[in-house]
mmCIF file of C-alpha atoms in Angstrom:
data_model
loop_
_atom_site.group_PDB
_atom_site.id
_atom_site.type_symbol
_atom_site.label_atom_id
_atom_site.label_comp_id
_atom_site.label_asym_id
_atom_site.label_seq_id
_atom_site.Cartn_x
_atom_site.Cartn_y
_atom_site.Cartn_z
ATOM 1 C CA MET M 129 -27.615 -11.893 -12.725
ATOM 2 C CA SER M 130 -26.510 -8.438 -11.598
ATOM 3 C CA ILE M 131 -25.791 -7.737 -7.955
ATOM 4 C CA GLN M 132 -27.989 -4.848 -6.818
ATOM 5 C CA THR M 133 -26.114 -2.476 -4.528
ATOM 6 C CA ASP M 134 -25.986 1.116 -3.384
ATOM 7 C CA ALA M 135 -22.312 1.513 -4.274
ATOM 8 C CA VAL M 136 -19.446 -0.293 -5.970
ATOM 9 C CA ILE M 137 -16.096 0.700 -4.490
ATOM 10 C CA VAL M 138 -13.140 0.120 -6.811
ATOM 11 C CA GLY M 139 -10.157 -0.515 -4.546
ATOM 12 C CA ALA M 140 -10.070 -2.351 -1.221
ATOM 13 C CA GLY M 141 -7.190 -0.475 0.371
ATOM 14 C CA PRO M 142 -7.572 1.628 3.538
ATOM 15 C CA VAL M 143 -9.574 4.348 1.739
ATOM 16 C CA GLY M 144 -11.951 1.851 0.163
ATOM 17 C CA LEU M 145 -12.414 -0.014 3.440
ATOM 18 C CA PHE M 146 -13.180 3.168 5.353
ATOM 19 C CA GLN M 147 -15.649 4.194 2.654
ATOM 20 C CA VAL M 148 -17.607 1.008 3.420
ATOM 21 C CA PHE M 149 -17.854 2.188 7.029
ATOM 22 C CA GLU M 150 -19.013 5.700 6.089
ATOM 23 C CA LEU M 151 -21.655 4.321 3.726
ATOM 24 C CA GLY M 152 -22.759 1.816 6.321
ATOM 25 C CA LEU M 153 -23.465 4.605 8.794
ATOM 26 C CA LEU M 154 -25.913 5.985 6.233
ATOM 27 C CA GLY M 155 -27.582 2.612 5.793
ATOM 28 C CA LEU M 156 -26.043 2.052 2.356
ATOM 29 C CA ARG M 157 -24.614 -1.266 1.161
ATOM 30 C CA ALA M 158 -21.301 -1.470 -0.673
ATOM 31 C CA GLU M 159 -19.493 -3.995 -2.851
ATOM 32 C CA LEU M 160 -15.674 -3.902 -2.944
ATOM 33 C CA VAL M 161 -13.666 -4.824 -6.051
ATOM 34 C CA ASP M 162 -9.866 -5.176 -6.010
ATOM 35 C CA SER M 163 -7.252 -6.707 -8.310
ATOM 36 C CA LEU M 164 -5.237 -8.126 -5.400
ATOM 37 C CA ALA M 165 -5.898 -11.432 -3.667
ATOM 38 C CA GLN M 166 -6.540 -9.762 -0.303
ATOM 39 C CA VAL M 167 -7.912 -6.502 1.016
ATOM 40 C CA GLY M 168 -5.536 -3.825 2.235
ATOM 41 C CA GLY M 169 -4.053 -2.505 -0.999
ATOM 42 C CA GLN M 170 -0.388 -1.600 -0.890
ATOM 43 C CA CYS M 171 -0.404 -1.731 2.916
ATOM 44 C CA SER M 172 -0.928 -5.501 2.810
ATOM 45 C CA GLU M 173 0.786 -6.277 -0.490
ATOM 46 C CA LEU M 174 3.959 -4.211 -0.158
ATOM 47 C CA TYR M 175 4.744 -3.433 3.458
ATOM 48 C CA PRO M 176 2.462 -5.128 6.022
ATOM 49 C CA GLU M 177 5.051 -4.641 8.789
ATOM 50 C CA LYS M 178 5.811 -1.009 7.932
ATOM 51 C CA PRO M 179 5.175 1.320 10.887
ATOM 52 C CA ILE M 180 2.696 4.149 10.215
ATOM 53 C CA TYR M 181 2.831 7.263 12.376
ATOM 54 C CA ASP M 182 0.108 9.564 11.014
ATOM 55 C CA ILE M 183 -3.126 7.716 11.895
ATOM 56 C CA PRO M 184 -5.290 9.663 14.394
ATOM 57 C CA ALA M 185 -5.209 8.216 17.935
ATOM 58 C CA TRP M 186 -2.431 5.734 17.018
ATOM 59 C CA PRO M 187 1.099 6.948 17.817
ATOM 60 C CA VAL M 188 2.315 4.047 15.686
ATOM 61 C CA ILE M 189 0.568 1.116 14.002
ATOM 62 C CA SER M 190 1.745 -1.396 11.425
ATOM 63 C CA ALA M 191 0.273 -1.207 7.937
ATOM 64 C CA GLN M 192 -1.330 -4.640 8.335
ATOM 65 C CA GLY M 193 -2.515 -3.690 11.809
ATOM 66 C CA LEU M 194 -4.341 -0.711 10.310
ATOM 67 C CA VAL M 195 -5.945 -2.909 7.674
ATOM 68 C CA ASP M 196 -7.023 -5.437 10.303
ATOM 69 C CA LYS M 197 -8.680 -2.679 12.344
ATOM 70 C CA LEU M 198 -10.510 -1.367 9.278
ATOM 71 C CA VAL M 199 -11.744 -4.866 8.413
ATOM 72 C CA GLU M 200 -13.007 -5.263 11.980
ATOM 73 C CA GLN M 201 -14.713 -1.867 11.767
ATOM 74 C CA ILE M 202 -16.739 -2.730 8.651
ATOM 75 C CA LYS M 203 -17.867 -6.232 9.706
ATOM 76 C CA PRO M 204 -21.289 -5.052 10.931
ATOM 77 C CA PHE M 205 -22.061 -3.728 7.434
ATOM 78 C CA ASP M 206 -21.244 -7.042 5.693
ATOM 79 C CA PRO M 207 -19.934 -5.679 2.388
ATOM 80 C CA GLY M 208 -19.515 -7.872 -0.668
ATOM 81 C CA ILE M 209 -15.805 -8.399 -1.367
ATOM 82 C CA HIS M 210 -14.659 -9.387 -4.853
ATOM 83 C CA LEU M 211 -10.898 -9.970 -5.038
ATOM 84 C CA GLY M 212 -8.521 -10.881 -7.833
ATOM 85 C CA GLN M 213 -10.533 -9.003 -10.438
ATOM 86 C CA GLU M 214 -10.529 -5.627 -12.126
ATOM 87 C CA VAL M 215 -13.323 -3.483 -13.527
ATOM 88 C CA ALA M 216 -13.562 -4.338 -17.236
ATOM 89 C CA GLU M 217 -16.818 -2.599 -18.225
ATOM 90 C CA PHE M 218 -18.507 0.544 -16.944
ATOM 91 C CA GLU M 219 -21.746 2.035 -18.253
ATOM 92 C CA ALA M 220 -24.000 4.863 -17.090
ATOM 93 C CA LEU M 221 -27.636 3.754 -17.465
ATOM 94 C CA ASP M 222 -30.611 5.862 -18.474
ATOM 95 C CA ASN M 223 -32.179 5.472 -15.025
ATOM 96 C CA GLY M 224 -29.211 7.183 -13.345
ATOM 97 C CA ARG M 225 -27.643 3.949 -12.118
ATOM 98 C CA PHE M 226 -24.457 2.231 -13.301
ATOM 99 C CA ARG M 227 -23.625 -1.135 -14.811
ATOM 100 C CA VAL M 228 -20.216 -2.443 -13.748
ATOM 101 C CA VAL M 229 -18.675 -5.718 -14.939
ATOM 102 C CA THR M 230 -15.387 -7.174 -13.683
ATOM 103 C CA SER M 231 -12.737 -9.199 -15.474
ATOM 104 C CA ARG M 232 -14.273 -12.338 -13.950
ATOM 105 C CA GLY M 233 -17.744 -11.519 -15.225
ATOM 106 C CA THR M 234 -19.194 -10.315 -11.911
ATOM 107 C CA GLU M 235 -21.886 -7.770 -12.801
ATOM 108 C CA PHE M 236 -23.287 -4.995 -10.615
ATOM 109 C CA ASP M 237 -26.266 -2.662 -10.845
ATOM 110 C CA ALA M 238 -25.041 0.184 -8.648
ATOM 111 C CA GLY M 239 -26.436 3.489 -7.480
ATOM 112 C CA SER M 240 -22.947 4.962 -7.450
ATOM 113 C CA VAL M 241 -19.359 4.019 -8.232
ATOM 114 C CA ILE M 242 -16.544 5.186 -5.951
ATOM 115 C CA ILE M 243 -12.955 5.070 -7.185
ATOM 116 C CA ALA M 244 -10.546 4.331 -4.337
ATOM 117 C CA ALA M 245 -7.860 2.731 -6.484
ATOM 118 C CA GLY M 246 -4.898 4.816 -5.320
ATOM 119 C CA LEU M 247 -2.103 4.264 -7.825
ATOM 120 C CA GLY M 248 -4.094 1.519 -9.525
ATOM 121 C CA ALA M 249 -3.400 -2.206 -9.716
ATOM 122 C CA PHE M 250 0.016 -2.662 -8.157
ATOM 123 C CA GLN M 251 2.945 -3.328 -10.437
ATOM 124 C CA PRO M 252 6.410 -3.030 -8.887
ATOM 125 C CA ARG M 253 8.783 -0.497 -10.405
ATOM 126 C CA ARG M 254 11.589 -2.920 -11.086
ATOM 127 C CA LEU M 255 15.240 -2.015 -10.777
ATOM 128 C CA ARG M 256 16.876 -1.454 -14.131
ATOM 129 C CA ALA M 257 20.535 -2.331 -13.666
ATOM 130 C CA LYS M 258 22.972 -3.823 -16.124
ATOM 131 C CA GLY M 259 23.314 -7.565 -15.676
ATOM 132 C CA LEU M 260 20.523 -7.847 -13.108
ATOM 133 C CA ASP M 261 18.363 -10.027 -15.349
ATOM 134 C CA ASP M 262 21.213 -12.529 -15.627
ATOM 135 C CA LEU M 263 21.462 -13.002 -11.885
ATOM 136 C CA ASN M 264 19.489 -15.135 -9.510
ATOM 137 C CA ALA M 265 18.621 -11.939 -7.656
ATOM 138 C CA THR M 266 17.109 -13.459 -4.525
ATOM 139 C CA ASN M 267 18.335 -10.520 -2.482
ATOM 140 C CA VAL M 268 16.492 -7.866 -4.518
ATOM 141 C CA HIS M 269 13.178 -7.079 -2.837
ATOM 142 C CA TYR M 270 10.277 -4.913 -3.974
ATOM 143 C CA LYS M 271 8.260 -5.331 -0.797
ATOM 144 C CA VAL M 272 8.863 -6.228 2.838
ATOM 145 C CA THR M 273 6.585 -8.833 4.359
ATOM 146 C CA ASP M 274 8.948 -10.060 7.094
ATOM 147 C CA ARG M 275 11.323 -7.471 8.496
ATOM 148 C CA GLU M 276 13.227 -10.083 10.531
ATOM 149 C CA GLN M 277 14.728 -11.553 7.348
ATOM 150 C CA PHE M 278 16.936 -8.452 7.216
ATOM 151 C CA ALA M 279 18.264 -8.748 10.763
ATOM 152 C CA GLY M 280 22.058 -8.526 10.899
ATOM 153 C CA LYS M 281 22.417 -7.815 7.183
ATOM 154 C CA ARG M 282 23.908 -4.931 5.240
ATOM 155 C CA LEU M 283 21.121 -3.278 3.259
ATOM 156 C CA LEU M 284 20.829 -0.910 0.321
ATOM 157 C CA ILE M 285 17.523 0.971 0.185
ATOM 158 C CA LEU M 286 16.749 2.824 -3.048
ATOM 159 C CA GLY M 287 14.371 5.781 -3.014
ATOM 160 C CA GLY M 288 13.562 9.073 -1.375
ATOM 161 C CA GLY M 289 9.848 8.866 -0.596
ATOM 162 C CA ASP M 290 8.029 7.955 2.596
ATOM 163 C CA SER M 291 8.382 4.190 2.109
ATOM 164 C CA ALA M 292 12.149 4.380 1.610
ATOM 165 C CA LEU M 293 12.635 6.629 4.621
ATOM 166 C CA ASP M 294 10.254 4.668 6.850
ATOM 167 C CA TRP M 295 12.045 1.398 6.079
ATOM 168 C CA THR M 296 15.422 3.046 6.603
ATOM 169 C CA LEU M 297 14.330 4.214 10.055
ATOM 170 C CA ASP M 298 12.761 0.885 10.968
ATOM 171 C CA LEU M 299 15.400 -1.505 9.638
ATOM 172 C CA ALA M 300 18.339 0.504 10.966
ATOM 173 C CA GLY M 301 17.447 -0.931 14.355
ATOM 174 C CA ILE M 302 17.944 -4.567 13.319
ATOM 175 C CA ALA M 303 20.284 -4.505 10.294
ATOM 176 C CA GLU M 304 24.059 -4.502 10.559
ATOM 177 C CA HIS M 305 24.070 -1.330 8.464
ATOM 178 C CA VAL M 306 21.746 0.525 6.088
ATOM 179 C CA THR M 307 22.789 2.593 3.063
ATOM 180 C CA LEU M 308 20.093 4.880 1.658
ATOM 181 C CA ILE M 309 20.561 5.783 -2.025
ATOM 182 C CA HIS M 310 18.548 8.543 -3.671
ATOM 183 C CA ARG M 311 19.085 10.023 -7.104
ATOM 184 C CA ARG M 312 18.070 13.530 -6.021
ATOM 185 C CA HIS M 313 19.401 15.832 -3.332
ATOM 186 C CA GLU M 314 15.900 16.511 -1.980
ATOM 187 C CA TYR M 315 13.604 13.944 -0.362
ATOM 188 C CA ARG M 316 9.869 13.563 -0.942
ATOM 189 C CA ALA M 317 9.345 12.024 2.494
ATOM 190 C CA GLN M 318 7.986 13.785 5.564
ATOM 191 C CA PRO M 319 10.486 16.331 6.934
ATOM 192 C CA ALA M 320 10.397 14.657 10.362
ATOM 193 C CA SER M 321 11.453 11.348 8.793
ATOM 194 C CA VAL M 322 14.286 13.030 6.904
ATOM 195 C CA GLU M 323 15.485 14.681 10.122
ATOM 196 C CA ARG M 324 15.489 11.341 11.976
ATOM 197 C CA MET M 325 17.373 9.711 9.106
ATOM 198 C CA LYS M 326 19.994 12.484 9.195
ATOM 199 C CA GLN M 327 20.474 11.813 12.905
ATOM 200 C CA LEU M 328 21.072 8.120 12.171
ATOM 201 C CA VAL M 329 23.661 9.197 9.604
ATOM 202 C CA ASP M 330 25.385 11.304 12.252
ATOM 203 C CA ASP M 331 25.269 8.315 14.619
ATOM 204 C CA GLY M 332 26.906 6.069 12.021
ATOM 205 C CA GLU M 333 23.942 3.686 11.700
ATOM 206 C CA VAL M 334 22.999 4.822 8.181
ATOM 207 C CA THR M 335 25.067 5.866 5.170
ATOM 208 C CA GLU M 336 23.429 8.406 2.878
ATOM 209 C CA GLN M 337 24.215 8.650 -0.827
ATOM 210 C CA GLN M 338 22.435 11.359 -2.826
ATOM 211 C CA GLY M 339 22.529 12.346 -6.467
ATOM 212 C CA THR M 340 23.476 8.774 -7.345
#
């Protein structure tokens, strides 16, 4: 039997969670669908301890902390949450509504469908390095769920976006040393983060390698 709802939200990351709140203020019920096993999107799956600096009224908050606050915010609206499944079928009906079916067979009759999927179902961009597949690469990480595991260690961080710069800034305080490697000479991260990283380079806490 189809679940009747005002809206199906595809993606249960921060945007999807906040959409539940906005709809709830209008008296509309929402159902959340996400391929991950928990809400929070990449914030929970990839970097729950990552500090975030650009949330209004929060000088700094962890990614998981933000998700927890959003979950608390939407509790009064009691959304349906359907995890570990993807949208497999989508059909516009003659009456102006939508039929949505997930990979687990959950079916919805929805007044609207809201796509809040971000970059889509998360798949890590794995490092392609000669010989890596032959190693027991227990020290190659694609997400950080416990920053303390890197305390006192020498780290290589690959990338030039916000995540790479944010982790460089955060882990430089607990690691023995951090080397940031980026294949370009320009960074995609926020200019303020790049400036702080450059200061850590000048202070000898971070080594920067560009065009590598």
